[in-house]
mmCIF file of C-alpha atoms and ligand atoms in Angstrom:
data_model
loop_
_atom_site.group_PDB
_atom_site.id
_atom_site.type_symbol
_atom_site.label_atom_id
_atom_site.label_comp_id
_atom_site.label_asym_id
_atom_site.label_seq_id
_atom_site.Cartn_x
_atom_site.Cartn_y
_atom_site.Cartn_z
ATOM 1 C CA UNK F 1299 74.182 165.880 196.118
ATOM 2 C CA UNK F 1300 76.146 162.718 195.467
ATOM 3 C CA UNK F 1301 78.709 162.861 198.278
ATOM 4 C CA UNK F 1302 76.712 163.881 201.338
ATOM 5 C CA UNK F 1303 77.319 162.291 204.750
ATOM 6 C CA UNK F 1304 75.922 162.590 208.248
ATOM 7 C CA UNK F 1305 78.399 161.947 211.055
ATOM 8 C CA UNK F 1306 76.401 160.631 213.989
ATOM 9 C CA UNK F 1307 78.014 161.771 217.234
ATOM 10 C CA UNK F 1308 74.895 161.246 219.346
ATOM 11 C CA UNK F 1309 74.747 157.459 219.205
ATOM 12 C CA UNK F 1310 76.878 157.127 222.293
ATOM 13 C CA UNK F 1311 76.635 156.392 225.995
ATOM 14 C CA UNK F 1312 74.624 159.463 227.071
ATOM 15 C CA UNK F 1313 73.331 160.270 223.588
ATOM 16 C CA UNK F 1314 75.429 163.235 222.538
ATOM 17 C CA UNK F 1315 78.893 164.219 221.321
ATOM 18 C CA UNK F 1316 79.655 165.491 224.826
ATOM 19 C CA UNK F 1317 80.713 161.951 225.746
ATOM 20 C CA UNK F 1318 83.851 162.376 223.633
ATOM 21 C CA UNK F 1319 85.161 165.269 225.700
ATOM 22 C CA UNK F 1320 83.716 164.429 229.076
ATOM 23 C CA UNK F 1321 85.309 160.984 229.262
ATOM 24 C CA UNK F 1322 88.711 162.688 228.833
ATOM 25 C CA UNK F 1323 87.975 165.404 231.383
ATOM 26 C CA UNK F 1324 86.579 163.121 234.083
ATOM 27 C CA UNK F 1325 89.471 160.672 233.623
ATOM 28 C CA UNK F 1326 91.878 163.521 234.268
ATOM 29 C CA UNK F 1327 89.951 164.693 237.353
ATOM 30 C CA UNK F 1328 90.012 161.107 238.609
ATOM 31 C CA UNK F 1329 93.796 161.094 238.222
ATOM 32 C CA UNK F 1330 94.150 164.450 239.990
ATOM 33 C CA UNK F 1331 92.078 163.229 242.912
ATOM 34 C CA UNK F 1332 94.104 160.032 243.161
ATOM 35 C CA UNK F 1333 97.240 162.218 243.268
ATOM 36 C CA UNK F 1334 95.718 163.949 246.293
ATOM 37 C CA UNK F 1335 94.695 167.199 244.613
ATOM 38 C CA UNK F 1336 91.880 168.998 246.485
ATOM 39 C CA UNK F 1337 89.113 168.610 243.899
ATOM 40 C CA UNK F 1338 85.814 168.072 245.743
ATOM 41 C CA UNK F 1339 83.773 167.482 242.599
ATOM 42 C CA UNK F 1340 83.069 168.540 239.038
ATOM 43 C CA UNK F 1341 80.483 171.093 237.933
ATOM 44 C CA UNK F 1342 78.997 172.504 234.757
ATOM 45 C CA UNK F 1343 76.274 174.730 233.415
ATOM 46 C CA UNK F 1344 74.282 172.946 230.779
ATOM 47 C CA UNK F 1345 71.447 172.934 228.308
ATOM 48 C CA UNK F 1346 71.139 169.199 228.869
ATOM 49 C CA UNK F 1347 73.839 167.249 227.056
ATOM 50 C CA UNK F 1348 76.965 168.335 228.942
ATOM 51 C CA UNK F 1349 75.191 167.645 232.249
ATOM 52 C CA UNK F 1350 74.175 164.158 231.120
ATOM 53 C CA UNK F 1351 77.722 163.249 230.131
ATOM 54 C CA UNK F 1352 79.269 164.793 233.232
ATOM 55 C CA UNK F 1353 76.964 163.010 235.643
ATOM 56 C CA UNK F 1354 77.367 159.620 233.960
ATOM 57 C CA UNK F 1355 81.160 159.589 233.955
ATOM 58 C CA UNK F 1356 81.378 161.076 237.463
ATOM 59 C CA UNK F 1357 78.985 158.430 238.774
ATOM 60 C CA UNK F 1358 81.134 155.739 237.215
ATOM 61 C CA UNK F 1359 84.293 157.207 238.779
ATOM 62 C CA UNK F 1360 82.666 157.881 242.167
ATOM 63 C CA UNK F 1361 83.198 161.642 241.876
ATOM 64 C CA UNK F 1362 80.493 164.106 243.037
ATOM 65 C CA UNK F 1363 78.997 166.090 240.156
ATOM 66 C CA UNK F 1364 77.002 169.317 240.298
ATOM 67 C CA UNK F 1365 74.972 170.531 237.338
ATOM 68 C CA UNK F 1366 73.413 173.972 236.880
ATOM 69 C CA UNK F 1367 70.407 173.756 234.572
ATOM 70 C CA UNK F 1368 68.093 176.502 233.305
ATOM 71 C CA UNK F 1369 64.676 175.645 234.770
ATOM 72 C CA UNK F 1370 62.059 174.523 232.204
ATOM 73 C CA UNK F 1371 64.420 175.019 229.270
ATOM 74 C CA UNK F 1372 65.726 171.507 228.686
ATOM 75 C CA UNK F 1373 63.911 168.380 227.565
ATOM 76 C CA UNK F 1374 62.509 165.909 230.110
ATOM 77 C CA UNK F 1375 64.819 163.186 228.811
ATOM 78 C CA UNK F 1376 67.853 165.400 229.387
ATOM 79 C CA UNK F 1377 66.670 166.431 232.859
ATOM 80 C CA UNK F 1378 66.231 162.867 234.032
ATOM 81 C CA UNK F 1379 69.747 161.812 232.968
ATOM 82 C CA UNK F 1380 71.728 163.617 235.733
ATOM 83 C CA UNK F 1381 68.939 162.945 238.239
ATOM 84 C CA UNK F 1382 69.183 159.211 237.574
ATOM 85 C CA UNK F 1383 72.983 159.266 237.682
ATOM 86 C CA UNK F 1384 72.975 160.821 241.154
ATOM 87 C CA UNK F 1385 74.284 164.283 240.307
ATOM 88 C CA UNK F 1386 73.457 167.272 242.497
ATOM 89 C CA UNK F 1387 70.994 168.973 240.137
ATOM 90 C CA UNK F 1388 70.283 172.681 240.500
ATOM 91 C CA UNK F 1389 67.297 173.833 238.457
ATOM 92 C CA UNK F 1390 67.844 177.575 238.307
ATOM 93 C CA UNK F 1391 65.350 180.212 237.280
ATOM 94 C CA UNK F 1392 67.486 181.725 234.543
ATOM 95 C CA UNK F 1393 68.731 180.851 231.061
ATOM 96 C CA UNK F 1394 71.910 178.939 230.138
ATOM 97 C CA UNK F 1395 73.995 182.124 230.098
ATOM 98 C CA UNK F 1396 72.835 182.888 233.647
ATOM 99 C CA UNK F 1397 73.772 179.357 234.751
ATOM 100 C CA UNK F 1398 77.175 179.696 233.080
ATOM 101 C CA UNK F 1399 77.842 182.954 234.899
ATOM 102 C CA UNK F 1400 76.893 181.361 238.237
ATOM 103 C CA UNK F 1401 79.043 178.245 237.809
ATOM 104 C CA UNK F 1402 82.032 180.407 236.887
ATOM 105 C CA UNK F 1403 81.571 182.440 240.081
ATOM 106 C CA UNK F 1404 81.103 179.307 242.201
ATOM 107 C CA UNK F 1405 84.147 177.495 240.803
ATOM 108 C CA UNK F 1406 86.256 180.589 241.448
ATOM 109 C CA UNK F 1407 85.389 180.211 245.158
ATOM 110 C CA UNK F 1408 85.232 176.438 245.701
ATOM 111 C CA UNK F 1409 87.557 173.605 244.557
ATOM 112 C CA UNK F 1410 84.989 172.360 242.050
ATOM 113 C CA UNK F 1411 86.467 171.498 238.661
ATOM 114 C CA UNK F 1412 84.704 173.345 235.834
ATOM 115 C CA UNK F 1413 83.701 170.959 233.051
ATOM 116 C CA UNK F 1414 82.363 173.304 230.364
ATOM 117 C CA UNK F 1415 84.086 173.490 227.019
ATOM 118 C CA UNK F 1416 86.313 176.414 227.931
ATOM 119 C CA UNK F 1417 88.307 173.588 229.545
ATOM 120 C CA UNK F 1418 90.700 172.346 226.868
ATOM 121 C CA UNK F 1419 90.455 168.724 228.066
ATOM 122 C CA UNK F 1420 86.931 168.692 226.668
ATOM 123 C CA UNK F 1421 88.179 169.887 223.292
ATOM 124 C CA UNK F 1422 90.927 167.247 223.212
ATOM 125 C CA UNK F 1423 88.228 164.597 223.429
ATOM 126 C CA UNK F 1424 85.816 166.259 221.025
ATOM 127 C CA UNK F 1425 88.452 166.778 218.331
ATOM 128 C CA UNK F 1426 88.588 163.004 217.859
ATOM 129 C CA UNK F 1427 85.361 163.273 215.823
ATOM 130 C CA UNK F 1428 87.303 165.202 213.166
ATOM 131 C CA UNK F 1429 90.091 162.634 213.137
ATOM 132 C CA UNK F 1430 87.500 159.874 212.866
ATOM 133 C CA UNK F 1431 85.851 161.542 209.853
ATOM 134 C CA UNK F 1432 89.180 161.644 208.015
ATOM 135 C CA UNK F 1433 90.004 158.084 208.968
ATOM 136 C CA UNK F 1434 86.573 156.869 207.829
ATOM 137 C CA UNK F 1435 87.153 158.590 204.475
ATOM 138 C CA UNK F 1436 90.556 156.891 204.239
ATOM 139 C CA UNK F 1437 92.206 160.327 204.701
ATOM 140 C CA UNK F 1438 90.341 161.957 201.851
ATOM 141 C CA UNK F 1439 89.441 165.450 203.079
ATOM 142 C CA UNK F 1440 85.784 166.537 202.795
ATOM 143 C CA UNK F 1441 85.146 169.930 201.214
ATOM 144 C CA UNK F 1442 82.700 171.015 203.916
ATOM 145 C CA UNK F 1443 81.880 170.090 207.494
ATOM 146 C CA UNK F 1444 78.739 171.628 208.992
ATOM 147 C CA UNK F 1445 78.473 171.794 212.796
ATOM 148 C CA UNK F 1446 75.617 173.218 214.915
ATOM 149 C CA UNK F 1447 76.898 175.868 217.344
ATOM 150 C CA UNK F 1448 75.785 177.240 220.735
ATOM 151 C CA UNK F 1449 78.529 177.603 223.344
ATOM 152 C CA UNK F 1450 80.917 177.143 220.382
ATOM 153 C CA UNK F 1451 83.507 174.764 221.828
ATOM 154 C CA UNK F 1452 82.708 172.096 219.256
ATOM 155 C CA UNK F 1453 83.398 174.084 216.089
ATOM 156 C CA UNK F 1454 86.843 174.836 217.518
ATOM 157 C CA UNK F 1455 87.337 171.182 218.499
ATOM 158 C CA UNK F 1456 86.654 170.132 214.886
ATOM 159 C CA UNK F 1457 89.120 172.734 213.627
ATOM 160 C CA UNK F 1458 91.731 171.499 216.117
ATOM 161 C CA UNK F 1459 91.302 167.874 215.029
ATOM 162 C CA UNK F 1460 91.557 168.668 211.301
ATOM 163 C CA UNK F 1461 94.469 171.031 211.820
ATOM 164 C CA UNK F 1462 96.346 168.429 213.869
ATOM 165 C CA UNK F 1463 95.970 165.881 211.065
ATOM 166 C CA UNK F 1464 97.329 168.437 208.613
ATOM 167 C CA UNK F 1465 100.313 169.238 210.835
ATOM 168 C CA UNK F 1466 101.036 165.520 211.178
ATOM 169 C CA UNK F 1467 101.067 165.207 207.389
ATOM 170 C CA UNK F 1468 98.088 162.843 207.338
ATOM 171 C CA UNK F 1469 96.215 165.255 205.041
ATOM 172 C CA UNK F 1470 97.324 168.266 203.014
ATOM 173 C CA UNK F 1471 94.378 170.596 203.688
ATOM 174 C CA UNK F 1472 91.430 171.009 206.041
ATOM 175 C CA UNK F 1473 87.710 171.248 205.178
ATOM 176 C CA UNK F 1474 85.817 174.523 205.097
ATOM 177 C CA UNK F 1475 83.827 174.688 208.330
ATOM 178 C CA UNK F 1476 80.248 175.914 208.596
ATOM 179 C CA UNK F 1477 78.823 176.802 211.996
ATOM 180 C CA UNK F 1478 75.016 176.622 211.998
ATOM 181 C CA UNK F 1479 72.995 178.566 214.564
ATOM 182 C CA UNK F 1480 69.314 178.842 215.383
ATOM 183 C CA UNK F 1481 68.055 182.277 214.282
ATOM 184 C CA UNK F 1482 66.646 182.654 217.807
ATOM 185 C CA UNK F 1483 70.122 182.254 219.301
ATOM 186 C CA UNK F 1484 72.503 183.624 216.710
ATOM 187 C CA UNK F 1485 75.230 185.860 218.187
ATOM 188 C CA UNK F 1486 77.953 184.246 216.052
ATOM 189 C CA UNK F 1487 75.877 184.610 212.884
ATOM 190 C CA UNK F 1488 75.329 188.323 213.571
ATOM 191 C CA UNK F 1489 79.044 188.774 214.274
ATOM 192 C CA UNK F 1490 79.943 186.992 211.006
ATOM 193 C CA UNK F 1491 77.470 189.107 209.032
ATOM 194 C CA UNK F 1492 79.000 192.249 210.567
ATOM 195 C CA UNK F 1493 82.405 191.243 209.167
ATOM 196 C CA UNK F 1494 83.631 190.089 212.597
ATOM 197 C CA UNK F 1495 83.306 193.634 213.908
ATOM 198 C CA UNK F 1496 82.131 194.395 217.436
ATOM 199 C CA UNK F 1497 80.826 191.146 218.963
ATOM 200 C CA UNK F 1498 77.659 191.579 220.978
ATOM 201 C CA UNK F 1499 76.231 188.924 223.285
ATOM 202 C CA UNK F 1500 72.471 188.644 222.910
ATOM 203 C CA UNK F 1501 69.531 187.404 224.943
ATOM 204 C CA UNK F 1502 68.730 184.105 223.228
ATOM 205 C CA UNK F 1503 65.041 183.436 222.554
ATOM 206 C CA UNK F 1504 63.298 180.113 222.961
ATOM 207 C CA UNK F 1505 64.192 177.629 220.251
ATOM 208 C CA UNK F 1506 63.359 173.983 219.580
ATOM 209 C CA UNK F 1507 67.125 173.619 219.278
ATOM 210 C CA UNK F 1508 67.271 174.076 223.047
ATOM 211 C CA UNK F 1509 70.805 172.754 223.516
ATOM 212 C CA UNK F 1510 72.145 175.705 221.500
ATOM 213 C CA UNK F 1511 69.897 178.356 223.068
ATOM 214 C CA UNK F 1512 72.897 180.432 224.118
ATOM 215 C CA UNK F 1513 73.429 184.168 223.684
ATOM 216 C CA UNK F 1514 76.870 184.644 225.229
ATOM 217 C CA UNK F 1515 79.031 181.712 224.098
ATOM 218 C CA UNK F 1516 82.149 181.087 226.174
ATOM 219 C CA UNK F 1517 84.215 179.952 223.181
ATOM 220 C CA UNK F 1518 83.431 182.882 220.890
ATOM 221 C CA UNK F 1519 87.092 183.764 220.255
ATOM 222 C CA UNK F 1520 88.085 180.175 219.539
ATOM 223 C CA UNK F 1521 85.141 179.775 217.161
ATOM 224 C CA UNK F 1522 86.100 182.883 215.204
ATOM 225 C CA UNK F 1523 89.677 181.618 215.009
ATOM 226 C CA UNK F 1524 88.466 178.254 213.686
ATOM 227 C CA UNK F 1525 86.222 179.848 211.068
ATOM 228 C CA UNK F 1526 88.762 182.413 209.921
ATOM 229 C CA UNK F 1527 91.432 179.745 209.526
ATOM 230 C CA UNK F 1528 89.216 177.337 207.621
ATOM 231 C CA UNK F 1529 87.645 179.862 205.249
ATOM 232 C CA UNK F 1530 84.490 179.160 207.189
ATOM 233 C CA UNK F 1531 80.925 180.398 207.071
ATOM 234 C CA UNK F 1532 78.147 180.921 209.609
ATOM 235 C CA UNK F 1533 74.520 180.184 208.668
ATOM 236 C CA UNK F 1534 71.283 180.354 210.601
ATOM 237 C CA UNK F 1535 67.936 178.546 210.583
ATOM 238 C CA UNK F 1536 64.480 179.691 211.614
ATOM 239 C CA UNK F 1537 62.330 177.494 213.822
ATOM 240 C CA UNK F 1538 60.265 176.341 210.853
ATOM 241 C CA UNK F 1539 63.356 175.605 208.771
ATOM 242 C CA UNK F 1540 65.039 173.541 211.464
ATOM 243 C CA UNK F 1541 61.896 171.562 212.321
ATOM 244 C CA UNK F 1542 61.145 170.872 208.649
ATOM 245 C CA UNK F 1543 64.741 169.764 208.090
ATOM 246 C CA UNK F 1544 64.573 167.445 211.094
ATOM 247 C CA UNK F 1545 61.328 165.894 209.841
ATOM 248 C CA UNK F 1546 62.727 165.442 206.332
ATOM 249 C CA UNK F 1547 65.845 163.742 207.701
ATOM 250 C CA UNK F 1548 63.782 161.502 209.975
ATOM 251 C CA UNK F 1549 61.657 160.439 207.016
ATOM 252 C CA UNK F 1550 64.796 158.895 205.466
ATOM 253 C CA UNK F 1551 65.257 156.607 208.472
ATOM 254 C CA UNK F 1552 67.343 158.819 210.724
ATOM 255 C CA UNK F 1553 66.073 160.119 214.075
ATOM 256 C CA UNK F 1554 67.982 163.324 214.555
ATOM 257 C CA UNK F 1555 67.917 166.102 217.150
ATOM 258 C CA UNK F 1556 66.686 169.642 216.347
ATOM 259 C CA UNK F 1557 70.290 170.928 216.386
ATOM 260 C CA UNK F 1558 71.133 168.607 213.547
ATOM 261 C CA UNK F 1559 68.049 170.101 211.878
ATOM 262 C CA UNK F 1560 69.790 173.484 212.165
ATOM 263 C CA UNK F 1561 72.885 172.076 210.468
ATOM 264 C CA UNK F 1562 70.810 170.496 207.695
ATOM 265 C CA UNK F 1563 68.964 173.797 207.117
ATOM 266 C CA UNK F 1564 72.339 175.472 206.691
ATOM 267 C CA UNK F 1565 73.246 172.817 204.149
ATOM 268 C CA UNK F 1566 69.997 173.408 202.187
ATOM 269 C CA UNK F 1567 70.615 177.168 202.137
ATOM 270 C CA UNK F 1568 74.248 176.922 201.084
ATOM 271 C CA UNK F 1569 73.376 174.361 198.440
ATOM 272 C CA UNK F 1570 70.494 176.480 197.092
ATOM 273 C CA UNK F 1571 72.701 179.551 196.886
ATOM 274 C CA UNK F 1572 75.357 177.531 195.057
ATOM 275 C CA UNK F 1573 78.024 178.014 197.731
ATOM 276 C CA UNK F 1574 78.107 174.254 198.256
ATOM 277 C CA UNK F 1575 78.283 172.494 194.890
ATOM 278 C CA UNK F 1576 76.370 169.279 194.070
ATOM 279 C CA UNK F 1577 79.580 167.248 193.913
ATOM 280 C CA UNK F 1578 81.199 168.714 197.037
ATOM 281 C CA UNK F 1579 82.039 166.091 199.643
ATOM 282 C CA UNK F 1580 80.019 167.384 202.585
ATOM 283 C CA UNK F 1581 79.622 166.166 206.157
ATOM 284 C CA UNK F 1582 76.779 167.267 208.423
ATOM 285 C CA UNK F 1583 77.551 166.650 212.089
ATOM 286 C CA UNK F 1584 74.650 165.182 214.054
ATOM 287 C CA UNK F 1585 75.232 166.099 217.675
ATOM 288 C CA UNK F 1586 72.656 164.277 219.798
ATOM 289 C CA UNK F 1587 70.172 161.422 219.716
ATOM 290 C CA UNK F 1588 66.646 162.290 218.608
ATOM 291 C CA UNK F 1589 65.169 160.313 221.506
ATOM 292 C CA UNK F 1590 66.156 163.193 223.773
ATOM 293 C CA UNK F 1591 63.769 165.466 221.874
ATOM 294 C CA UNK F 1592 60.577 163.471 221.411
ATOM 295 C CA UNK F 1593 58.290 166.247 222.666
ATOM 296 C CA UNK F 1594 59.214 168.627 219.838
ATOM 297 C CA UNK F 1595 58.847 165.820 217.282
ATOM 298 C CA UNK F 1596 55.444 164.889 218.718
ATOM 299 C CA UNK F 1597 54.288 168.513 218.581
ATOM 300 C CA UNK F 1598 55.474 168.797 214.989
ATOM 301 C CA UNK F 1599 53.801 165.623 213.768
ATOM 302 C CA UNK F 1600 50.579 166.571 215.606
ATOM 303 C CA UNK F 1601 50.748 169.989 213.879
ATOM 304 C CA UNK F 1602 50.594 171.439 217.348
ATOM 305 C CA UNK F 1603 53.038 174.310 216.859
ATOM 306 C CA UNK F 1604 51.716 177.845 216.602
ATOM 307 C CA UNK F 1605 52.432 179.587 213.267
ATOM 308 C CA UNK F 1606 54.143 176.527 211.779
ATOM 309 C CA UNK F 1607 52.740 174.662 208.774
ATOM 310 C CA UNK F 1608 54.569 171.429 209.757
ATOM 311 C CA UNK F 1609 54.813 170.537 206.059
ATOM 312 C CA UNK F 1610 56.407 167.145 206.609
ATOM 313 C CA UNK F 1611 54.242 165.984 209.498
ATOM 314 C CA UNK F 1612 53.039 162.401 209.588
ATOM 315 C CA UNK F 1613 50.227 162.256 212.156
ATOM 316 C CA UNK F 1614 48.864 158.889 213.269
ATOM 317 C CA UNK F 1615 45.497 157.970 211.739
ATOM 318 C CA UNK F 1616 42.629 157.457 214.187
ATOM 319 C CA UNK F 1617 40.534 154.516 213.013
ATOM 320 C CA UNK F 1618 37.650 152.447 214.357
ATOM 321 C CA UNK F 1619 38.470 148.937 215.566
ATOM 322 C CA UNK F 1620 36.720 147.074 212.757
ATOM 323 C CA UNK F 1621 38.004 145.319 209.640
ATOM 324 C CA UNK F 1622 36.156 147.561 207.151
ATOM 325 C CA UNK F 1623 37.448 150.814 208.593
ATOM 326 C CA UNK F 1624 41.022 149.523 208.736
ATOM 327 C CA UNK F 1625 40.796 148.282 205.135
ATOM 328 C CA UNK F 1626 39.417 151.640 203.966
ATOM 329 C CA UNK F 1627 42.269 153.692 205.396
ATOM 330 C CA UNK F 1628 44.865 151.152 204.290
ATOM 331 C CA UNK F 1629 43.598 151.145 200.686
ATOM 332 C CA UNK F 1630 43.570 154.927 200.618
ATOM 333 C CA UNK F 1631 47.156 154.958 201.901
ATOM 334 C CA UNK F 1632 48.366 152.349 199.415
ATOM 335 C CA UNK F 1633 46.691 154.199 196.539
ATOM 336 C CA UNK F 1634 48.477 157.402 197.528
ATOM 337 C CA UNK F 1635 51.783 155.495 197.447
ATOM 338 C CA UNK F 1636 51.057 153.978 194.015
ATOM 339 C CA UNK F 1637 51.394 157.335 192.234
HETATM 340 N N1 LIG H 229 74.927 172.540 224.650
HETATM 341 C C1 LIG H 229 75.685 172.510 225.840
HETATM 342 C C2 LIG H 229 75.937 173.850 226.447
HETATM 343 C C3 LIG H 229 77.226 173.830 227.252
HETATM 344 O O1 LIG H 229 78.265 173.635 226.366
HETATM 345 P P1 LIG H 229 79.725 173.186 226.715
HETATM 346 O O2 LIG H 229 80.163 172.450 225.507
HETATM 347 O O3 LIG H 229 80.471 174.418 226.995
HETATM 348 O O4 LIG H 229 79.721 172.306 227.898
HETATM 349 C C4 LIG H 229 75.106 171.521 226.841
HETATM 350 O O5 LIG H 229 74.694 170.448 226.444
HETATM 351 O O6 LIG H 229 75.031 171.802 228.010
#
């Protein structure tokens, strides 16, 4: 492809695109509290990125934050973020969907402001990524934008941003949107394949793309609206596909998260099937920093994943601490590169 771009949304304060929306939401809560509104704090359910953003901005504003996390289902780096920022961290023995259900019940009872993406303030912030893409292309509209999807607020936020630019007359069309899901957590994909008939929430299975391990997305209706109004597509990626895609991208100098691997897998599939053409201007949205997901990368490069060939692994070479041994392995390496 000769016009392929990766939009990095994870090189930000807490390392994910959630910063875009959470800074807007927490600013508004700050204003409400200063106006004397009875908001005792802000809460969210999270697979790790929303909680990191919420706790950082709340700490900065001096607002109590409460995060509901599925126990043992988020990366260590993500878990330590709200802990370090002083949030009240609940590690709950359920999955994300269970946490989401609980926070909705709790916020219906207590004056805790719900910070998940069903709150439109989040989407107002996140839609700026779409505006930024257009601005960076000098208002030339890409043909495709591929976004990983779990709770599904972000695909709608992108639609909203592009649509707003069209309504303002800044552009005359919007890109076709692709939502990419992990095959282990693919309720939107199944719904799309069924011709948008009879949505069924699922029990999401474990996936390396842990931030999108969601079976009952809160923004399902908004996502469908975004896809239907952008002539959009939903694709999925197996665990092997997403890990291979992540490793391939990293080998070019990036350091992406597994969710971006899902989006890249979708790109490969749509390109191979000819849906995306070689000259199509295409943007893959990278949602979080790879440093949050070092364990999965380490497992991959150590070929330590059951039933996965790890085709693009690059394991470190164990070598004796003497000049001859080091020279031997170096020469072998350099010879392999000469061909
Ligand atoms: N991947 C998310 C899940 C919650 O999504 P949200 O956009 O509704 O807050 C996370 O990082 O927690």
